[in-house]
XYZ file of C-alpha atoms in Angstrom:
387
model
C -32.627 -17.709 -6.776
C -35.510 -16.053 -4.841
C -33.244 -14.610 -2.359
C -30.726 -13.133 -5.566
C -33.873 -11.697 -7.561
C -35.295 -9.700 -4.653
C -32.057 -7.773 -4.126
C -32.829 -3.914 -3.739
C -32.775 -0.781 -6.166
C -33.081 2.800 -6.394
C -31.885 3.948 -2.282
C -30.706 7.237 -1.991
C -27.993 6.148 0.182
C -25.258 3.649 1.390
C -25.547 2.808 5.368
C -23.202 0.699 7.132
C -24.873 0.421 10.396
C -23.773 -2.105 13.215
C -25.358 -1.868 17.190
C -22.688 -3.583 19.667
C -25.565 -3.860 22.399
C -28.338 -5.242 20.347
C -28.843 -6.443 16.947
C -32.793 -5.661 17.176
C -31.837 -2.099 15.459
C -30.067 -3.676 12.565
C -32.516 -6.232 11.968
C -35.486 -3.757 12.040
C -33.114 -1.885 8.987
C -32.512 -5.030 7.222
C -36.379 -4.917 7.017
C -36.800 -2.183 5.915
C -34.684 -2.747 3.182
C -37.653 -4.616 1.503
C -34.854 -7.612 0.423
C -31.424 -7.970 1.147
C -28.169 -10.573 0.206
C -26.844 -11.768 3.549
C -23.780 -13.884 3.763
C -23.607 -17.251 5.543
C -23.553 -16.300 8.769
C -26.325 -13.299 8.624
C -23.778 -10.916 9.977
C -23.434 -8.869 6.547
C -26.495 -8.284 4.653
C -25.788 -5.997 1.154
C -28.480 -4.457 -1.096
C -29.259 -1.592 -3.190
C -27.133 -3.192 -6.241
C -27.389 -6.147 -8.430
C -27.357 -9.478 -7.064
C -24.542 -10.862 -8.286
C -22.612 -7.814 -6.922
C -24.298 -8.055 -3.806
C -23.834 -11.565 -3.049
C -20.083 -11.442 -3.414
C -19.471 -7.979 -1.686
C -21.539 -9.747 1.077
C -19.376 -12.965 1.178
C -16.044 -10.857 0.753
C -16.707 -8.625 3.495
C -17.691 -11.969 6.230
C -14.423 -13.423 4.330
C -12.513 -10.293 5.659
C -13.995 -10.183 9.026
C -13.219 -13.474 9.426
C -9.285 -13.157 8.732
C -9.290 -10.660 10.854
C -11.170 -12.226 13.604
C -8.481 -15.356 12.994
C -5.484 -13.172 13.101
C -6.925 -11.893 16.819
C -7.935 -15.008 18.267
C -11.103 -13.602 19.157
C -14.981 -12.100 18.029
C -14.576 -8.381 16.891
C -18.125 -8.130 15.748
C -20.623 -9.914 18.475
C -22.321 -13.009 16.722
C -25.711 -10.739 16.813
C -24.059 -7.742 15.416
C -25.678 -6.585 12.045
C -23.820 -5.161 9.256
C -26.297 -3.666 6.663
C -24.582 -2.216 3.407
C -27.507 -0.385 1.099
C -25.748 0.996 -2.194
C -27.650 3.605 -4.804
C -25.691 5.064 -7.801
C -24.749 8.772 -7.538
C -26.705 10.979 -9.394
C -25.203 12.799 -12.550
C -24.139 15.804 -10.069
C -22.911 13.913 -7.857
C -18.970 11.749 -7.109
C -18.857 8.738 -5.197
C -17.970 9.139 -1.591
C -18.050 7.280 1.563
C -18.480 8.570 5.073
C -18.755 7.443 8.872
C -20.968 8.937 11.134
C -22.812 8.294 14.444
C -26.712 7.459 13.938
C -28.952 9.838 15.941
C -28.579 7.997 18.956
C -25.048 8.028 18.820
C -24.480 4.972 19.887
C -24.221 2.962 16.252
C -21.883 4.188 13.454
C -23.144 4.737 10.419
C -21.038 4.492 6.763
C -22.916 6.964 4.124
C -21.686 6.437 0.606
C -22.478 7.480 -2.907
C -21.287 4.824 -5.757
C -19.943 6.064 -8.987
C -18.038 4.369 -11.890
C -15.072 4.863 -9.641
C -16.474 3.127 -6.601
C -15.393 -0.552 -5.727
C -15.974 -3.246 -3.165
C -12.483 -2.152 -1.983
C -14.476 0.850 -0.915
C -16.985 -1.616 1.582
C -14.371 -3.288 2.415
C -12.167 -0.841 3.687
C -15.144 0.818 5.157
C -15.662 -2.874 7.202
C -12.211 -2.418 8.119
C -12.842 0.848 9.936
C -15.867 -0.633 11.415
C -14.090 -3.194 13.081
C -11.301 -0.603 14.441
C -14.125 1.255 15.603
C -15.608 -1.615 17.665
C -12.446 -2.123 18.824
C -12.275 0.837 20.138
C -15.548 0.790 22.022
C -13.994 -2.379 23.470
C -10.764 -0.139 24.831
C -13.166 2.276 26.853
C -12.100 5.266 24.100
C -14.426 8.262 24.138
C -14.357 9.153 20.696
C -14.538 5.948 18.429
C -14.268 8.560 15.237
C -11.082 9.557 16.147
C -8.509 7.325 13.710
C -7.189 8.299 10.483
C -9.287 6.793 7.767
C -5.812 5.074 6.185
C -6.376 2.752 9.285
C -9.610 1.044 8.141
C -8.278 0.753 4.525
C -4.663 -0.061 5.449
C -6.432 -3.111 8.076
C -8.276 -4.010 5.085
C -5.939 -4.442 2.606
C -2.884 -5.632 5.138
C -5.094 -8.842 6.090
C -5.267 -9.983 2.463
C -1.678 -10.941 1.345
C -3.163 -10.466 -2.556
C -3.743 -7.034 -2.427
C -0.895 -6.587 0.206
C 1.784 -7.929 -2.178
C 0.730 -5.764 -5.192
C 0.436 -2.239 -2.685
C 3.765 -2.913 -1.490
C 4.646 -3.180 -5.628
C 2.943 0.117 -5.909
C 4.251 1.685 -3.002
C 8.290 1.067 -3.368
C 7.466 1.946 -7.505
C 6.419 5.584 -6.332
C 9.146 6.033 -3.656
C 11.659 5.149 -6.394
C 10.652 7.317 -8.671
C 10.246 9.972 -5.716
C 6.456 9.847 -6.169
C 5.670 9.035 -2.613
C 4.195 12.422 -0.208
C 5.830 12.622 2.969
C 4.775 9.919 5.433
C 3.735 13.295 8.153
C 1.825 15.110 5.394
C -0.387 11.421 3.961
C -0.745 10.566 7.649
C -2.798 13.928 8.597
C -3.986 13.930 5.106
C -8.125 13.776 4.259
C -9.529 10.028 2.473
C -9.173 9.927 -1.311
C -11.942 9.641 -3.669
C -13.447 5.880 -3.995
C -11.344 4.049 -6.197
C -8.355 2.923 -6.839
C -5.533 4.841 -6.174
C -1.577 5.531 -4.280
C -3.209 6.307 -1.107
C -4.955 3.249 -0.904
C -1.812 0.903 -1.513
C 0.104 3.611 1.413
C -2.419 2.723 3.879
C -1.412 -0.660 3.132
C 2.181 -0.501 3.520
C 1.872 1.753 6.589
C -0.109 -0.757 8.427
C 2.408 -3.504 7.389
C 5.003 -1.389 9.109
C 2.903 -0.754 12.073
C 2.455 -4.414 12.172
C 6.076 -5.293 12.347
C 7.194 -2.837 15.045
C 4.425 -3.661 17.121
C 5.216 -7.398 16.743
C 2.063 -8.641 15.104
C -1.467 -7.934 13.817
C -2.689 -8.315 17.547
C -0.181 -5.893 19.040
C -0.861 -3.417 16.133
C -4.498 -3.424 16.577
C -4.306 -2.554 20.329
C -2.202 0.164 19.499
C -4.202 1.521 16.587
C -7.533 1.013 18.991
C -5.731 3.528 21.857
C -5.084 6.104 19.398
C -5.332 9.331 21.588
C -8.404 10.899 21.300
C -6.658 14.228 20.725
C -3.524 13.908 19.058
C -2.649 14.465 15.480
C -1.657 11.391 13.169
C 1.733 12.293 12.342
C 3.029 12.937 16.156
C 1.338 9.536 16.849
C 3.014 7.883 14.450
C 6.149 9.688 15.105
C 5.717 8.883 18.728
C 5.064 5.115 18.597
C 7.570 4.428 15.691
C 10.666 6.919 15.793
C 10.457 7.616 19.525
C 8.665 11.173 18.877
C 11.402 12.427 16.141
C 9.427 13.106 12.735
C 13.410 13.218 10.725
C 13.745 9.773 12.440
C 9.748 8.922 10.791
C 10.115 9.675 7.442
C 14.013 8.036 7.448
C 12.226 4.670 8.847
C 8.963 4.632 6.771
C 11.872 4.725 3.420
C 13.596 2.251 5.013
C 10.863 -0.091 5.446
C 9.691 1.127 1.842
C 13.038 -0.360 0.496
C 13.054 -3.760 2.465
C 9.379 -4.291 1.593
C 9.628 -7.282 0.018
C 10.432 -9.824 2.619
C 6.765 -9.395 3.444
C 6.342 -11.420 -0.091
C 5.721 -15.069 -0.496
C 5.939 -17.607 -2.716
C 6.285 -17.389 -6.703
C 5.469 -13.738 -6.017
C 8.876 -13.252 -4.296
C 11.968 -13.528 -7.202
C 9.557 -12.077 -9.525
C 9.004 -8.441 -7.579
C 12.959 -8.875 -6.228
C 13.951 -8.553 -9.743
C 11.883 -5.963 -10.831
C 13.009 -4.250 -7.199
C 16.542 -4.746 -8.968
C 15.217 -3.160 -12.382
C 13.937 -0.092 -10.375
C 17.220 0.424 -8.671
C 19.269 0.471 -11.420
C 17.215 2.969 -13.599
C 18.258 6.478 -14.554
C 15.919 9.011 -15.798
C 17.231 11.665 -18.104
C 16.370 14.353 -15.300
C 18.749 12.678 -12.333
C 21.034 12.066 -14.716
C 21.360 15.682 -15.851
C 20.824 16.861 -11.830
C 24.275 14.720 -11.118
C 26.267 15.293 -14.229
C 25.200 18.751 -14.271
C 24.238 18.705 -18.088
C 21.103 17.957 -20.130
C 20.189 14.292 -21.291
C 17.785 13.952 -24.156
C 17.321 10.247 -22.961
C 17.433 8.085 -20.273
C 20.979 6.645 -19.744
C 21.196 2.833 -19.889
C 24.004 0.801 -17.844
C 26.066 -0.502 -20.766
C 26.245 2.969 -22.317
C 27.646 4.323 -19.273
C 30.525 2.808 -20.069
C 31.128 5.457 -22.770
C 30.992 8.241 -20.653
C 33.989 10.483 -19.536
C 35.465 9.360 -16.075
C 34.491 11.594 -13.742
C 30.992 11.390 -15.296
C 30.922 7.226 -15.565
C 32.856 7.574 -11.946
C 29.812 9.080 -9.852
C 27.574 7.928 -12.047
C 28.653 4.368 -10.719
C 29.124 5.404 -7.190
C 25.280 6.818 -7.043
C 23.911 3.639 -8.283
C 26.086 1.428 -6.428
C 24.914 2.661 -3.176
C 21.690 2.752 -4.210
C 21.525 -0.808 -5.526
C 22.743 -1.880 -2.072
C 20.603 0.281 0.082
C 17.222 -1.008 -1.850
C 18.121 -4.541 -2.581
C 20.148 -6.046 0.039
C 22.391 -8.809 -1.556
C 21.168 -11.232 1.307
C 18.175 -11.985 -0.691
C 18.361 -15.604 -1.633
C 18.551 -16.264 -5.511
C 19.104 -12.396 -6.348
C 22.296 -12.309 -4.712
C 24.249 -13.185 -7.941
C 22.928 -10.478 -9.669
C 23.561 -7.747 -7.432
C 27.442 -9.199 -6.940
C 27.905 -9.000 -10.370
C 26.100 -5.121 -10.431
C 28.595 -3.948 -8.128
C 31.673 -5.075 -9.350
C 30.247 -3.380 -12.390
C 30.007 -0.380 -10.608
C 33.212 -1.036 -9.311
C 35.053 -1.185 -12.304
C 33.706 1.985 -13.639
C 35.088 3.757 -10.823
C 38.694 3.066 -12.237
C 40.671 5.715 -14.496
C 41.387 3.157 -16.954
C 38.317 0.939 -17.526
C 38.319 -2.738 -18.336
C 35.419 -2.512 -20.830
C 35.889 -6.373 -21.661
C 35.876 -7.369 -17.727
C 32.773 -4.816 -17.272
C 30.698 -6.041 -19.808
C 31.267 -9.342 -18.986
C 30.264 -8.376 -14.968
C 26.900 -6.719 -16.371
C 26.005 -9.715 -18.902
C 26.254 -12.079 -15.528
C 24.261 -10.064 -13.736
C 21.473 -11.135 -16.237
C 19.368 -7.838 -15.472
C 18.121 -6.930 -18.754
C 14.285 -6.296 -19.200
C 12.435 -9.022 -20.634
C 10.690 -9.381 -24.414
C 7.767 -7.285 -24.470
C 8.659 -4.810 -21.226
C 8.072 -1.838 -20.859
C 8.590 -0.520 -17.667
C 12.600 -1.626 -16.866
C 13.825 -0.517 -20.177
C 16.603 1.712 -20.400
C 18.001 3.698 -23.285
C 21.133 4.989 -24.018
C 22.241 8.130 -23.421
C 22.281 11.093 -25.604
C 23.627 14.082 -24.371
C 21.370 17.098 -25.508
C 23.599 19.302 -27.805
């Protein structure tokens, strides 16, 4: 209780500062500090915020390092190595904001940041996480350890924690089906967010995941991401070690890893986020209905209702979402397969001049698809041509 009532308050910044040679440095800072929350093994020390706070960003951040450190086999952060975190609120002028830079010396990185009512311990976290690539960088020989895109700290940070993983990968394959998601070249060269939550965050995420399986593993990925050229933009990187140089060939693999993102799930999480990847497939918005019919829709069009439309209308209506239904959710997947058999010869059968509506509505009832009481997010009305 002594140790949680001395924590520190009122700094006028956030440091993140770690010495590879000696932790003499980082101990003389800790000091300085007046009192700080360390974790078990000393090698994270947090203050500048209340206790409570303190003490678990402190044992979340030697919980990450430690994954990490598992999933390489090896020390990233020498067992004298000092992490210091020191947190102060932002002023009333002033947004929260985090930031590397070299100490004076220029030997030791150091991680500014300003914490607002957006700020989170995802934001120390992820800042960890680019410590660590950092150090592993020093450990390649590199000459500039600032040169990686911030989305590889974050994305390291949130990859190694199948939790948050699972749920970006949710968020990510959300946005590209609703055609939210920026193009992979333009995020990868892009500057951080703002602390907080947000879509780039969960990106970083998936792109590491996909880094991660064409390297062949977390190792493999991390010795790649520690070369990255001192001089050479993100995007042509990433073009270069993932679609042999060709940025068309980029952005048509990051969408197809987008889509088959869910094999990367485990567990109870798996048939639950398969059928909502099902749900998203199958929805029509108003607005891509009108783009392919080539008339306004007051309403979102609903898969029963479709039924009703003229057949050249209910014809490539059914074509479009056929082939998108397959391309997104592969009917391999194991207890989702029914459904998206039954879809399909739905689809089918609406490509036919003369349509079987009993046969059809019987294909769509056993596909079992329909949203669940009290959702909001797969519902689907029907359509109502605008007059």
């Amino acid at each position: 209780m002594r140790l949680l009532s001395s924590a520190v308050v009122g700094f006028t910044r956030f440091l993140v500062v770690m010495s590879a040679a000696s932790g003499a440095a980082a101990e003389e800072l800790a000091g300085s500090l007046i009192a700080t929350i360390s974790s078990s093994s000393g090698r994270i020390a947090v203050g500048g915020i209340e206790p409570q706070r303190a003490l678990h960003i402190a044992l979340e951040a030697e919980k990450l390092v430690a994954r990490i450190e598992s999933g390489l086999g090896r020390r990233v952060l020498p067992a004298r190595m000092k992490v210091v975190v020191a947190i102060t609120p932002a002023g009333p002028d002033a947004s929260g904001r985090i930031r590397l830079r070299p100490d004076p010396s220029g030997v030791r990185p150091v991680i500014e940041v300003t914490w607002d009512g957006r700020t989170s311990e995802e934001d120390v976290l992820e800042a960890v996480g680019m410590v660590i690539i950092r150090q592993l960088r020093r450990g390649c020989g590199m000459q500039s350890p600032g040169a990686p895109p911030w989305w590889t700290g974050a994305g390291l940070a949130r990859y190694v924690r199948p939790e948050v993983r699972v749920a970006d990968y949710r968020r990510v394959y959300t946005a590209w089906q609703d055609e939210l998601l920026p193009p992979l070249a333009d995020f990868a060269v892009g500057a951080p967010p703002p602390t907080g939550a947000g879509l780039e965050k969960s990106i970083s995420a998936a792109l590491f995941g996909w880094i991660v399986q064409s390297a062949g593993g977390l190792r493999q990925a991390l010795n790649l991401i520690s070369r990255f050229p001192d001089n050479e933009r993100a995007d042509l990187w990433l073009a270069r070690i993932l679609a042999g140089g060709d940025p068309r060939r980029l952005q048509y693999g990051w969408e197809l890893f987008v889509a088959g993102s869910p094999r990367f799930t485990t567990g109870s999480e798996e048939p639950e986020f398969l059928r909502r990847r099902i749900q998203s497939a199958i929805r029509v918005s108003a607005a891509q209905a009108g783009t392919l019919l080539g008339r306004p829709f007051d309403r979102d069009p609903d898969l029963s209702s479709l039924m009703d439309l003229p057949f050249e209308e209910r014809r490539l209506m059914a074509a479009w979402l056929s082939v998108r239904l397959q391309q997104s959710v592969p009917a391999r997947y194991r207890g989702m397969a029914d459904a998206v058999e039954h879809l399909v010869r739905f689809f089918q059968l609406l490509r036919r001049p003369r349509l079987d509506r009993v046969a059809a509505a019987r294909e769509l009832a056993a596909a079992g698809v329909a949203p669940r009481p009290g959702e909001t997010d797969g519902v689907i009305n029907a359509p109502v041509p605008a007059r």
